[in-house]
CSV table of C-alpha atoms and ligand atoms in Angstrom, one decimal:
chain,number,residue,atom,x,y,z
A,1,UNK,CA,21.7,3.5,-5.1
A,2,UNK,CA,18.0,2.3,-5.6
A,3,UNK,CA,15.9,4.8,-3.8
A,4,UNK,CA,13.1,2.0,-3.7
A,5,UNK,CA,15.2,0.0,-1.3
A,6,UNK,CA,14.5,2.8,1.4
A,7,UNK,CA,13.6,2.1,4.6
A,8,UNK,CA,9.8,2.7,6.2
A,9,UNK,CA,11.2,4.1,9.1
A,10,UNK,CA,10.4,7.5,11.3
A,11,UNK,CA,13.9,8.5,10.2
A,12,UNK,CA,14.4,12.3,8.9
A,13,UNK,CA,17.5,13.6,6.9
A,14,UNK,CA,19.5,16.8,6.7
A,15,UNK,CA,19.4,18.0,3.2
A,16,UNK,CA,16.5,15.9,2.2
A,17,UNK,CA,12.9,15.6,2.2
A,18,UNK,CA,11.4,14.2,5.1
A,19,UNK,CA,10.1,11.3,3.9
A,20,UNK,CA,13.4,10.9,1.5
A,21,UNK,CA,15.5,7.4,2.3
A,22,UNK,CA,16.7,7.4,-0.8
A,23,UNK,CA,20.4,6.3,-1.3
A,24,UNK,CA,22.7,3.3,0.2
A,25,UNK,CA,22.5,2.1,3.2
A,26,UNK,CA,25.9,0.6,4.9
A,27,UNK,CA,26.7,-1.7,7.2
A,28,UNK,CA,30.1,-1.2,7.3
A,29,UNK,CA,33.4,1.1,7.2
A,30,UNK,CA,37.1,-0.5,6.8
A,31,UNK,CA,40.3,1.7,5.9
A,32,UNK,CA,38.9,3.2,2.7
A,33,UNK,CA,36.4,1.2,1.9
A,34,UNK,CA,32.6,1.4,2.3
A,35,UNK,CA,30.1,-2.2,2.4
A,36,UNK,CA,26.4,-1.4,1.6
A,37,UNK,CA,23.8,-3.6,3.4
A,38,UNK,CA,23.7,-6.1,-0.2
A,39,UNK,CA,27.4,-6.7,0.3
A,40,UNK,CA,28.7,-4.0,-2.6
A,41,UNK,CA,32.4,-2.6,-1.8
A,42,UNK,CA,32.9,0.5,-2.7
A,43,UNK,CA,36.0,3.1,-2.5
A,44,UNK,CA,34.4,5.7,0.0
A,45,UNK,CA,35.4,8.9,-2.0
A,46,UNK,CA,33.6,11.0,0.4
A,47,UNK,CA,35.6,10.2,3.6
A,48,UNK,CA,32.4,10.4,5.5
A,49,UNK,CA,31.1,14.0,5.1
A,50,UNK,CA,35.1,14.7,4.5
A,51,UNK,CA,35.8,13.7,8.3
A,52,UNK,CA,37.6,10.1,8.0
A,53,UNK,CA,41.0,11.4,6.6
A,54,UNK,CA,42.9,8.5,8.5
A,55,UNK,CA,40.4,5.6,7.2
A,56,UNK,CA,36.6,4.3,8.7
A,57,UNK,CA,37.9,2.3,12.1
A,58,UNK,CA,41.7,3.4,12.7
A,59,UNK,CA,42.5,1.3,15.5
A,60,UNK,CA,44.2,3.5,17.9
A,61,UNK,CA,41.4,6.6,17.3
A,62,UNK,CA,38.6,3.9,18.5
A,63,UNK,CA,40.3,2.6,21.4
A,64,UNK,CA,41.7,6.0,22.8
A,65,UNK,CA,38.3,7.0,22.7
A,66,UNK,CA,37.0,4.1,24.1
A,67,UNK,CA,39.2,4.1,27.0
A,68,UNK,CA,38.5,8.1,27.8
A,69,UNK,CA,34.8,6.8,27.5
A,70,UNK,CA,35.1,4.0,30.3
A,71,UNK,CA,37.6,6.5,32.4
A,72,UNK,CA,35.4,9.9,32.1
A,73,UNK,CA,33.5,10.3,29.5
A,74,UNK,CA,32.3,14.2,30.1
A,75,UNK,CA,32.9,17.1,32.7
A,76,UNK,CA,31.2,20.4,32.0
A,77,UNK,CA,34.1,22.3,31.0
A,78,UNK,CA,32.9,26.3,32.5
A,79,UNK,CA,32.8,24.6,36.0
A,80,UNK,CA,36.0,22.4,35.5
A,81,UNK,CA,38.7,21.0,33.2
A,82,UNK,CA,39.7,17.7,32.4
A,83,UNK,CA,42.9,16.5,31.3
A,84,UNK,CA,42.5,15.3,27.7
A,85,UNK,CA,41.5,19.2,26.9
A,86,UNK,CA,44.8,20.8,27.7
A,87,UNK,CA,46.6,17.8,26.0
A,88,UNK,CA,44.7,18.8,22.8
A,89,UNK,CA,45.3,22.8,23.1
A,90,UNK,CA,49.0,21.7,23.3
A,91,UNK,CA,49.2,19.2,20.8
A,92,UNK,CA,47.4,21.3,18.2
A,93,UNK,CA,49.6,24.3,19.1
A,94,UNK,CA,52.3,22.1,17.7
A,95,UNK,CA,50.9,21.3,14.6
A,96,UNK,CA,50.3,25.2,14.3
A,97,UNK,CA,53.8,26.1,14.8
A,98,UNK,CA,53.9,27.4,18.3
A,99,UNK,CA,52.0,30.0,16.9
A,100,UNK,CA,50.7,32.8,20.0
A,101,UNK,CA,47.4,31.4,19.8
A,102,UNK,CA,44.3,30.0,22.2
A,103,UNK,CA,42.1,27.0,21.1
A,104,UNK,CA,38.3,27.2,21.6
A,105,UNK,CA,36.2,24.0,21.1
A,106,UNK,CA,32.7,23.2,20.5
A,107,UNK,CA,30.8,20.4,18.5
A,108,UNK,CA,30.2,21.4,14.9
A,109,UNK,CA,31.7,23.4,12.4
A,110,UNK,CA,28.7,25.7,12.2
A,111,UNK,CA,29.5,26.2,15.9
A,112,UNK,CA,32.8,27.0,15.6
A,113,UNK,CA,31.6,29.9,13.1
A,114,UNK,CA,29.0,31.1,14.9
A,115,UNK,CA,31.8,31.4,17.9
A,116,UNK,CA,34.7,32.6,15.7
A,117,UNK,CA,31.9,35.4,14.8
A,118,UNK,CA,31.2,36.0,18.2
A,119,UNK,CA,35.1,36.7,18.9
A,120,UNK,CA,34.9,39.1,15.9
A,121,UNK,CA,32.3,40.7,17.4
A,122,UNK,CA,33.6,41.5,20.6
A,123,UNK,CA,37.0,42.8,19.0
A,124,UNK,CA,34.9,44.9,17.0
A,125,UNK,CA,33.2,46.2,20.2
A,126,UNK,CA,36.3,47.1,21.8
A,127,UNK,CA,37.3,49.0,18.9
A,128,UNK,CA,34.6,51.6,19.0
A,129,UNK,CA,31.8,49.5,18.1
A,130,UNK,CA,31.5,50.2,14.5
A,131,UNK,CA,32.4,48.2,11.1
A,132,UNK,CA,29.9,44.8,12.4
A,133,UNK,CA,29.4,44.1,8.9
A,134,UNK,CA,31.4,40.9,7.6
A,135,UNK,CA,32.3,39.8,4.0
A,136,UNK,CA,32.3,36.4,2.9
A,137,UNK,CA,32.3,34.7,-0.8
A,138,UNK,CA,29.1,34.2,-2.7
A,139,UNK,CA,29.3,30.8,-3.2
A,140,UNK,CA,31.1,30.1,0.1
A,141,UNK,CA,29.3,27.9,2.8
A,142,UNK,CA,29.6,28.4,6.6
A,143,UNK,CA,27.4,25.9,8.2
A,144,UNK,CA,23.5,25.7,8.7
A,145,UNK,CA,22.5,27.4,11.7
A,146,UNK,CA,20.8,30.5,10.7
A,147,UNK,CA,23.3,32.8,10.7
A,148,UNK,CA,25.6,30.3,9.2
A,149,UNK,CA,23.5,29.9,6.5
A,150,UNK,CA,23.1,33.8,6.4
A,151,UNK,CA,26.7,34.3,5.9
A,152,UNK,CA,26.6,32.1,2.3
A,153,UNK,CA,25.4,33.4,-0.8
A,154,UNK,CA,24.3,29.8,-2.0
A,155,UNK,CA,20.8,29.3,-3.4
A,156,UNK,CA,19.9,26.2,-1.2
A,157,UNK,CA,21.0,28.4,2.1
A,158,UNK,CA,21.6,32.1,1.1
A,159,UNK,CA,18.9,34.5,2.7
A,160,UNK,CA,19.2,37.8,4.3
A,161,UNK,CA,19.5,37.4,7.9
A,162,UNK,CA,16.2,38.9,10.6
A,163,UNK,CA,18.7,40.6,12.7
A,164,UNK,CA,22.3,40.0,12.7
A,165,UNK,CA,25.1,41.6,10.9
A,166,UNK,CA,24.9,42.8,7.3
A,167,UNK,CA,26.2,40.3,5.0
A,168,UNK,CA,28.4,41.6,2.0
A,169,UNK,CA,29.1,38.8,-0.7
A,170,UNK,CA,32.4,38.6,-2.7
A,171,UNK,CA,31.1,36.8,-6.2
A,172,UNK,CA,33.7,35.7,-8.7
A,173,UNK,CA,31.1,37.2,-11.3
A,174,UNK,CA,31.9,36.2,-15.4
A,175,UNK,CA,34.8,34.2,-13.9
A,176,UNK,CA,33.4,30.4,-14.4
A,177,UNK,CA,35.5,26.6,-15.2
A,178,UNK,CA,39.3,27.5,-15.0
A,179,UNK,CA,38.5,31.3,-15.0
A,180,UNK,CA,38.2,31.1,-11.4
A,181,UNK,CA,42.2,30.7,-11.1
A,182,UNK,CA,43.2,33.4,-13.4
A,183,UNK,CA,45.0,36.0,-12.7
A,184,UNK,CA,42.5,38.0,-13.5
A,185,UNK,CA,39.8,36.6,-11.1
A,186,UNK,CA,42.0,37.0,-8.7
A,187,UNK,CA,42.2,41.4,-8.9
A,188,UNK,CA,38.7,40.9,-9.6
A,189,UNK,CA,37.9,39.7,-5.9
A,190,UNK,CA,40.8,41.5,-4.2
A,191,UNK,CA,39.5,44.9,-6.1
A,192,UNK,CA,36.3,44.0,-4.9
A,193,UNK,CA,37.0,43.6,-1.0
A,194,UNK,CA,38.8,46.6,-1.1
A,195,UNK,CA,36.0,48.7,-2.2
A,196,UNK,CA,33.6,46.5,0.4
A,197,UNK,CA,36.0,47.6,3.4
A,198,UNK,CA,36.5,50.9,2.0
A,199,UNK,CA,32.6,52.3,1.9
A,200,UNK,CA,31.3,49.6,4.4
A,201,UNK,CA,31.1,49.1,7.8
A,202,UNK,CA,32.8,45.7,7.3
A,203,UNK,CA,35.4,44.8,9.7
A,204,UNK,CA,35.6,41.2,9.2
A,205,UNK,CA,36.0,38.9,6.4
A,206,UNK,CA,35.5,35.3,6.5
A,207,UNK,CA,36.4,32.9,3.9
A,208,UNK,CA,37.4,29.5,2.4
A,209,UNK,CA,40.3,29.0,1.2
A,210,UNK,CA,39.1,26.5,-1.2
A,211,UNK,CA,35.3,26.2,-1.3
A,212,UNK,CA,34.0,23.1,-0.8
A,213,UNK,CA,29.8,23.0,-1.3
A,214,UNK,CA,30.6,25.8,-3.5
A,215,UNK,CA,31.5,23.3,-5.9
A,216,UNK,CA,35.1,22.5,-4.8
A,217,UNK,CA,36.4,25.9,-5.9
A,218,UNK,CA,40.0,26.6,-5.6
A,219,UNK,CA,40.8,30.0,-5.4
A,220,UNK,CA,43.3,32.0,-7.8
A,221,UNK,CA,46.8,31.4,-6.7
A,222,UNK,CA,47.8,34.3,-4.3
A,223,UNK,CA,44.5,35.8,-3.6
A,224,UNK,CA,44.5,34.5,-0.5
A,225,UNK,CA,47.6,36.6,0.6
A,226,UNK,CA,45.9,39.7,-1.5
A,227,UNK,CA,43.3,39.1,1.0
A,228,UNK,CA,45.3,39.2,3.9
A,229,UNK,CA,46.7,42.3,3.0
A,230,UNK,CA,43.5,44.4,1.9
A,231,UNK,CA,42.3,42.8,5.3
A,232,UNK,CA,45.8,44.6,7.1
A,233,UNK,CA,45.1,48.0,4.7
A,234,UNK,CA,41.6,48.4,6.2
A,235,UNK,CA,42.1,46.9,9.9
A,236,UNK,CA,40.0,44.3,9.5
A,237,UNK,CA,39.9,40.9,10.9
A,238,UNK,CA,40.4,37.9,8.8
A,239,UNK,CA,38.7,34.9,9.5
A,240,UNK,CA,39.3,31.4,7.8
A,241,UNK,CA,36.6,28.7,7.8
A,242,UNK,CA,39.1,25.7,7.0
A,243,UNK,CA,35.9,23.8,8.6
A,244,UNK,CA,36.6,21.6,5.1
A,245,UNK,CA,40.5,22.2,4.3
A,246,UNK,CA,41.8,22.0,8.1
A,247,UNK,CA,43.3,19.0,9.3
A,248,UNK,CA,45.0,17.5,6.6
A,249,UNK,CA,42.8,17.3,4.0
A,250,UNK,CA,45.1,19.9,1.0
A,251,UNK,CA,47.8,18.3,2.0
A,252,UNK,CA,49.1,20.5,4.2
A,253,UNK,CA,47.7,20.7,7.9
A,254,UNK,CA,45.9,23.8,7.3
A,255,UNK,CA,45.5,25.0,3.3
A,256,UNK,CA,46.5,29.0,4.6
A,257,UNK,CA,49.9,27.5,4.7
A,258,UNK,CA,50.2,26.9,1.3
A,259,UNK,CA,49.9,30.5,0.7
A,260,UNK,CA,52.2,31.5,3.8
A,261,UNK,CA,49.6,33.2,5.0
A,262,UNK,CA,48.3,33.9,8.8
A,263,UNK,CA,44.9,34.3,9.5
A,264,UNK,CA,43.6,36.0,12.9
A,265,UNK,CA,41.0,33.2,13.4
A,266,UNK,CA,41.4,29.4,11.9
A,267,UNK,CA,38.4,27.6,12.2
A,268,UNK,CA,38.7,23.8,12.0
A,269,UNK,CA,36.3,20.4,12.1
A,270,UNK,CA,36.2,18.1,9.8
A,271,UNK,CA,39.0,15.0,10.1
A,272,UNK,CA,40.1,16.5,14.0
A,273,UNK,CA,38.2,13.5,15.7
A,274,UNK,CA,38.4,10.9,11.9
A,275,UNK,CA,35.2,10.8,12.3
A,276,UNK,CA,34.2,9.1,16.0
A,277,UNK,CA,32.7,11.6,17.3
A,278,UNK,CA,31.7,15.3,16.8
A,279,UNK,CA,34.7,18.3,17.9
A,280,UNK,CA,35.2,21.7,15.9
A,281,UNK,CA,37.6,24.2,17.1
A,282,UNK,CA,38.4,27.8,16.8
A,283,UNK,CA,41.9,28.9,16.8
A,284,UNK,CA,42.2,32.8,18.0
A,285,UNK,CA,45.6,34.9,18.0
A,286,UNK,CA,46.6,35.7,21.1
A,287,UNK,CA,46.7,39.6,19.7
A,288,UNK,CA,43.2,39.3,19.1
A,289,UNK,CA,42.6,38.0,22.8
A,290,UNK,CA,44.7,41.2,24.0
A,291,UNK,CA,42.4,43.5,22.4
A,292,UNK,CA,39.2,41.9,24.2
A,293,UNK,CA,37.9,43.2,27.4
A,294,UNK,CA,40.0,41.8,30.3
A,295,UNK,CA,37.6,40.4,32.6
A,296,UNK,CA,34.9,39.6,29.6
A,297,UNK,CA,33.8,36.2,28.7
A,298,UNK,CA,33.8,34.5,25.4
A,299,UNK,CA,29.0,34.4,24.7
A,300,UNK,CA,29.8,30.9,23.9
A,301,UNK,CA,29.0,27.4,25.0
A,302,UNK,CA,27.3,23.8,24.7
A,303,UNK,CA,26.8,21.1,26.7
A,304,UNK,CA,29.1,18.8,25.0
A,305,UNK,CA,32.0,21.5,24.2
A,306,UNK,CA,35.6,20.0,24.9
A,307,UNK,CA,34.0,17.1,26.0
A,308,UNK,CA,37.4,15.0,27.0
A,309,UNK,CA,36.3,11.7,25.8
A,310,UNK,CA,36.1,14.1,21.9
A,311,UNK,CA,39.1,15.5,23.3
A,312,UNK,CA,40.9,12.0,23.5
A,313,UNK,CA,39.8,10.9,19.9
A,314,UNK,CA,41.4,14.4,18.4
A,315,UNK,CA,44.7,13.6,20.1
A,316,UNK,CA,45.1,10.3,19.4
A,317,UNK,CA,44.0,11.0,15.6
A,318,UNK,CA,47.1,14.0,15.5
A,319,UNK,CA,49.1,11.4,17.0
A,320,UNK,CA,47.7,8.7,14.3
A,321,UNK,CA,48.9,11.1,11.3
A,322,UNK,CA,51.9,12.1,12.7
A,323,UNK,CA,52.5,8.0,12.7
A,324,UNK,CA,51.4,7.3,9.3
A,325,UNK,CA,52.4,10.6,7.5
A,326,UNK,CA,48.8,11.2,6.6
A,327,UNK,CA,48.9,14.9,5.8
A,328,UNK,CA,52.1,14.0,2.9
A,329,UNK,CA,49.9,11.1,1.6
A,330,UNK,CA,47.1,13.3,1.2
A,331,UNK,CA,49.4,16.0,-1.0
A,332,UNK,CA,51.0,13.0,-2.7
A,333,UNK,CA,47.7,10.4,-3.6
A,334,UNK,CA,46.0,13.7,-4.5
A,335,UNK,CA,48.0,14.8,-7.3
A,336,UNK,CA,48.0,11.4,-8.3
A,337,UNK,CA,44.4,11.1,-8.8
A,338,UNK,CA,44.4,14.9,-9.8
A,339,UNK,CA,47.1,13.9,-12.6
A,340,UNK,CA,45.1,10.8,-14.1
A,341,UNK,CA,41.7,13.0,-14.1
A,342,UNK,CA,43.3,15.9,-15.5
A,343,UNK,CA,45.0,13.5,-18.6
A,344,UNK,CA,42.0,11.9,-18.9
A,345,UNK,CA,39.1,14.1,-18.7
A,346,UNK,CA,40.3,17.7,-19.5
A,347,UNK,CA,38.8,19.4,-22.2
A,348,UNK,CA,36.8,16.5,-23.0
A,349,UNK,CA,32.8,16.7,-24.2
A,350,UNK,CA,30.7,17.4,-21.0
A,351,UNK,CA,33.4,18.8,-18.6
A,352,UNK,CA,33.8,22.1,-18.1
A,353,UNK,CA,36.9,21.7,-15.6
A,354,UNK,CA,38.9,19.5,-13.2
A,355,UNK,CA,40.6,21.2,-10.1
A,356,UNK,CA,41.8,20.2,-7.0
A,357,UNK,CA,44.3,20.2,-3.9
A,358,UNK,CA,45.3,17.5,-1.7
A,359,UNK,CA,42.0,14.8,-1.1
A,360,UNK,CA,39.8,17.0,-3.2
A,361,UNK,CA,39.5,16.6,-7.0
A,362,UNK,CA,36.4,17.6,-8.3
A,363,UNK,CA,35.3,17.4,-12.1
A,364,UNK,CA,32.8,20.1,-13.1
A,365,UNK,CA,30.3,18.7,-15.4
A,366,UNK,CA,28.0,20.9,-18.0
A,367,UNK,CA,25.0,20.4,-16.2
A,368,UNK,CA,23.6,18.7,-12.5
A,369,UNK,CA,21.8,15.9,-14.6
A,370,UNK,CA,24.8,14.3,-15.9
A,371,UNK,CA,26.5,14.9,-12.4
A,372,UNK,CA,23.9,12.7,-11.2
A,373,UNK,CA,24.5,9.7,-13.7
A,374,UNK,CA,28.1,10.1,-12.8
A,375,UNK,CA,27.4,9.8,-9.4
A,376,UNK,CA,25.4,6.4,-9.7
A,377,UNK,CA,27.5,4.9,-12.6
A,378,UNK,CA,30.7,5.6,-10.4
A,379,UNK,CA,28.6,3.6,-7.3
A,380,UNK,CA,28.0,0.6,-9.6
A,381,UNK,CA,31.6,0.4,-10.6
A,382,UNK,CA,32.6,0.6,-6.8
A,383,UNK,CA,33.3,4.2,-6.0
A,384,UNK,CA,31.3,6.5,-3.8
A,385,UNK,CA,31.6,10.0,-4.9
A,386,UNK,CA,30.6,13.8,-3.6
A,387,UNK,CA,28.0,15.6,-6.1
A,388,UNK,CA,27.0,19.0,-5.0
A,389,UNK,CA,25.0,20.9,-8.1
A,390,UNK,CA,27.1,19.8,-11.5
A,391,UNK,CA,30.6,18.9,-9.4
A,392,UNK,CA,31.7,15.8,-8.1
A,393,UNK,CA,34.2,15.6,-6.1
A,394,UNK,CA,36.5,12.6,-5.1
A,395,UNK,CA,37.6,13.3,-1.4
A,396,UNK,CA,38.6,9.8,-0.1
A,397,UNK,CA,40.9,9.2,3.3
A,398,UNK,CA,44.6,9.2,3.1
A,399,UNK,CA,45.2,5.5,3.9
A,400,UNK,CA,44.0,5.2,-0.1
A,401,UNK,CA,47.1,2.7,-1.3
A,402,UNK,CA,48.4,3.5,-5.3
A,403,UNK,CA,46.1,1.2,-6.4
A,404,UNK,CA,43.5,1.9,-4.8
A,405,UNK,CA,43.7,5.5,-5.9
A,406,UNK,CA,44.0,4.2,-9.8
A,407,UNK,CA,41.3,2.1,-9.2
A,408,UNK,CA,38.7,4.9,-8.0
A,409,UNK,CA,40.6,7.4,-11.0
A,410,UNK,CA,39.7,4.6,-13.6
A,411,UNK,CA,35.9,4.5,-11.8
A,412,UNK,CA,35.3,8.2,-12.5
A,413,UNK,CA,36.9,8.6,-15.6
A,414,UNK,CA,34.6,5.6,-16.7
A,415,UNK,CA,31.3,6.9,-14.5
A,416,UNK,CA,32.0,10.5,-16.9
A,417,UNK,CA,32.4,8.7,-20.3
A,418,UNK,CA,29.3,7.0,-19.7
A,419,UNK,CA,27.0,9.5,-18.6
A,420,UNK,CA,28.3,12.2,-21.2
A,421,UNK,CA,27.6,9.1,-24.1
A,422,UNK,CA,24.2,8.6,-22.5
A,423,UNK,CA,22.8,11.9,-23.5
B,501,PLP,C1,33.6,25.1,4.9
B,501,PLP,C2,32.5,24.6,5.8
B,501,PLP,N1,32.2,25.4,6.9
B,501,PLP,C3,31.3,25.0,7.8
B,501,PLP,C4,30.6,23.8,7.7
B,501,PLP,C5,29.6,23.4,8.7
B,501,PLP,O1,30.0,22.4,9.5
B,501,PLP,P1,29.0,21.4,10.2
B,501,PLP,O2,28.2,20.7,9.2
B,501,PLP,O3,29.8,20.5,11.1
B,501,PLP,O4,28.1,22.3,11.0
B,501,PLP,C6,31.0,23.0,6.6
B,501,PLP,C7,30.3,21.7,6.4
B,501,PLP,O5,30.3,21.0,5.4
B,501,PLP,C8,31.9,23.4,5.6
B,501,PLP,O6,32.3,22.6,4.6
């Protein structure tokens, strides 16, 4: 990554400085590998902004797409429907179980949010009016429109929202490294969004159930269920932003279902469309629905929502890991990885911890400096990783072969080594 090999182009960047080009530039995406525009392979352990689970250019994603595109590419879904639409709502019904619930689709994830919110909104309205506040974690991240970014308690997005609903932030306070499983973080948080609901006006929590810019945070085992259950004690909605986790990428379809536990409102992006084309959906419990005003609308609504050609690309990517087992690969090459980091690197000078689930194994590092070198050592070796602050995470797609995944293990082990000895 040579930020002097940077473009002079009028090309701005989200995250970045205007004028920033810094970074790779590639040319080209096969299976799970990356080509930079000097011809250097590298594992792409970042799946593409975590949205190529199946692998850059999976054959029959493209060309289902493609042929949607050529047939009809877009309707405008509140005047009329298209098929490829309904085909979705049912297919991902399926993968949900035959759960009662109704599937809302817009573009991003920090649409689906700002719609799932909506939803709560109106429920809360038809309760009485009251309890508008929501709860989310600290360190959680909902997207980057403004109330998206209002809802985390990050420093590069937190801020107190103009208008808009009072955020209240669950932190995981002393809890830090491997703390953040413990038993005791986990009565720490579920203490603490019991005494939120009880002297708030919150009425709806929204969380991650593993938090990905965060710094790849899993949560305590069984929290999530504590969660569910303060959320049942106090009436109050739970929302899940699986925006990260949904689809695959834990290793199970949706990471809730690890802990057997039911939200009210799943919201999903990342992997639905592997990466062709931007969809994000909201699923809503039909008891949820009941409680809404019959003839009221859902506020929501973009040009491009449900477009059917996106529509086409999520079905035939469902259909694509239902063909290739994706969602057991993921569990399966992910505890591989999470196994040879864990021997390797735990306890070792420089880390502080190494966690995962699924296609996300992140090593925490002492400080965002030595992240950094980890991050470009790893590139130069072949593997192109995730930092966010002093984690980085290895999130690659689920094609990864045995290898492959060995391979990009032995690449951050080394990348980690090398950067700790160079201090
Ligand atoms: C958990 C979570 N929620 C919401 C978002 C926002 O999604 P988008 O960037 O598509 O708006 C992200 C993006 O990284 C995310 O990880």
């Amino acid at each position: 990554m040579n930020p002097r090999k940077g473009t002079a182009s009028a090309l701005g960047r989200p995250w970045r400085a205007p004028r920033d080009h810094g970074g790779p530039t590639f040319t080209e995406g096969r299976g799970a590998w990356l080509v930079d525009r000097d011809g250097h392979r590298v594992i792409d352990a970042t799946s593409g902004a975590l949205n190529v689970l199946c692998g850059h250019g999976a054959g029959p994603v493209v060309d289902a797409y493609v042929a949607q595109l050529r047939a009809l590419a877009h309707v405008d879904m509140s005047q009329g429907l298209a098929r490829p639409g309904h085909l979705l709502a049912d297919r991902l019904r399926d993968v949900r179980r035959g759960r009662g619930e109704r599937f809302f689709f817009a573009n991003s994830g920090s649409e689906a949010i700002e719609l799932a919110v909506s939803v709560a909104r109106l429920y809360r309205a038809a309760d009485g009016g009251g309890r508008t506040d929501i709860v989310t974690f600290e360190r959680g991240y909902h997207g980057s429109t403004a109330l998206c970014q209002s809802l985390s308690g990050l420093p590069q997005t937190g801020r107190a929202p103009a208008s808009g609903p009072r955020i209240h932030h669950l932190a995981f306070g002393e809890f830090t490294g491997e703390g953040q499983r413990s038993h005791r973080a986990r009565r720490h948080i579920a203490d603490r969004l019991r005494s939120i609901l009880a002297r708030s006006a919150a009425g709806t929590v929204l969380v991650e159930p593993f938090l990905n810019v965060g710094g790849g945070i899993r949560l305590p085992a069984g929290l999530l269920g504590d969660i569910r259950r303060v959320c049942d004690e106090h009436g109050a909605l739970l929302v899940l932003d699986e925006v990260f986790t949904g689809i695959g990428r834990t290793g199970a379809w949706f990471a809730h279902e690890h802990e057997n536990v039911r939200p009210d409102l799943t919201v999903f992006s990342k992997g639905l469309t592997n990466g062709v084309c931007a969809l994000s959906a909201v699923a809503v419990d039909e008891h949820v629905l009941e409680r809404l005003p019959a003839a009221g609308v859902v506020p929501y609504g973009h040009t491009m929502s449900a477009s059917p050609a996106a529509c086409a690309a999520a079905v035939a990517t469902l259909d694509h890991m239902h063909a290739t087992d994706a969602v057991a690969a993921a569990r399966d090459i992910g505890a591989r990885l999470l196994r040879a980091l864990g021997r390797e690197l735990h306890g070792t000078d420089g880390v502080l911890d190494v966690r995962g689930q699924g296609l996300a194994v992140s090593v925490e590092l002492d400080d965002v400096g030595t992240a950094e070198t980890v991050q470009q050592v790893a590139y130069g070796l072949g593997a192109y990783t995730r930092q966010q602050g002093a984690t980085v995470m290895l999130a690659p797609p689920a094609c990864l072969s045995r290898d492959e995944a060995d391979r990009l293990a032995d690449h951050a082990v080394t990348a980690v080594r090398k950067a700790v000895a160079a201090r």
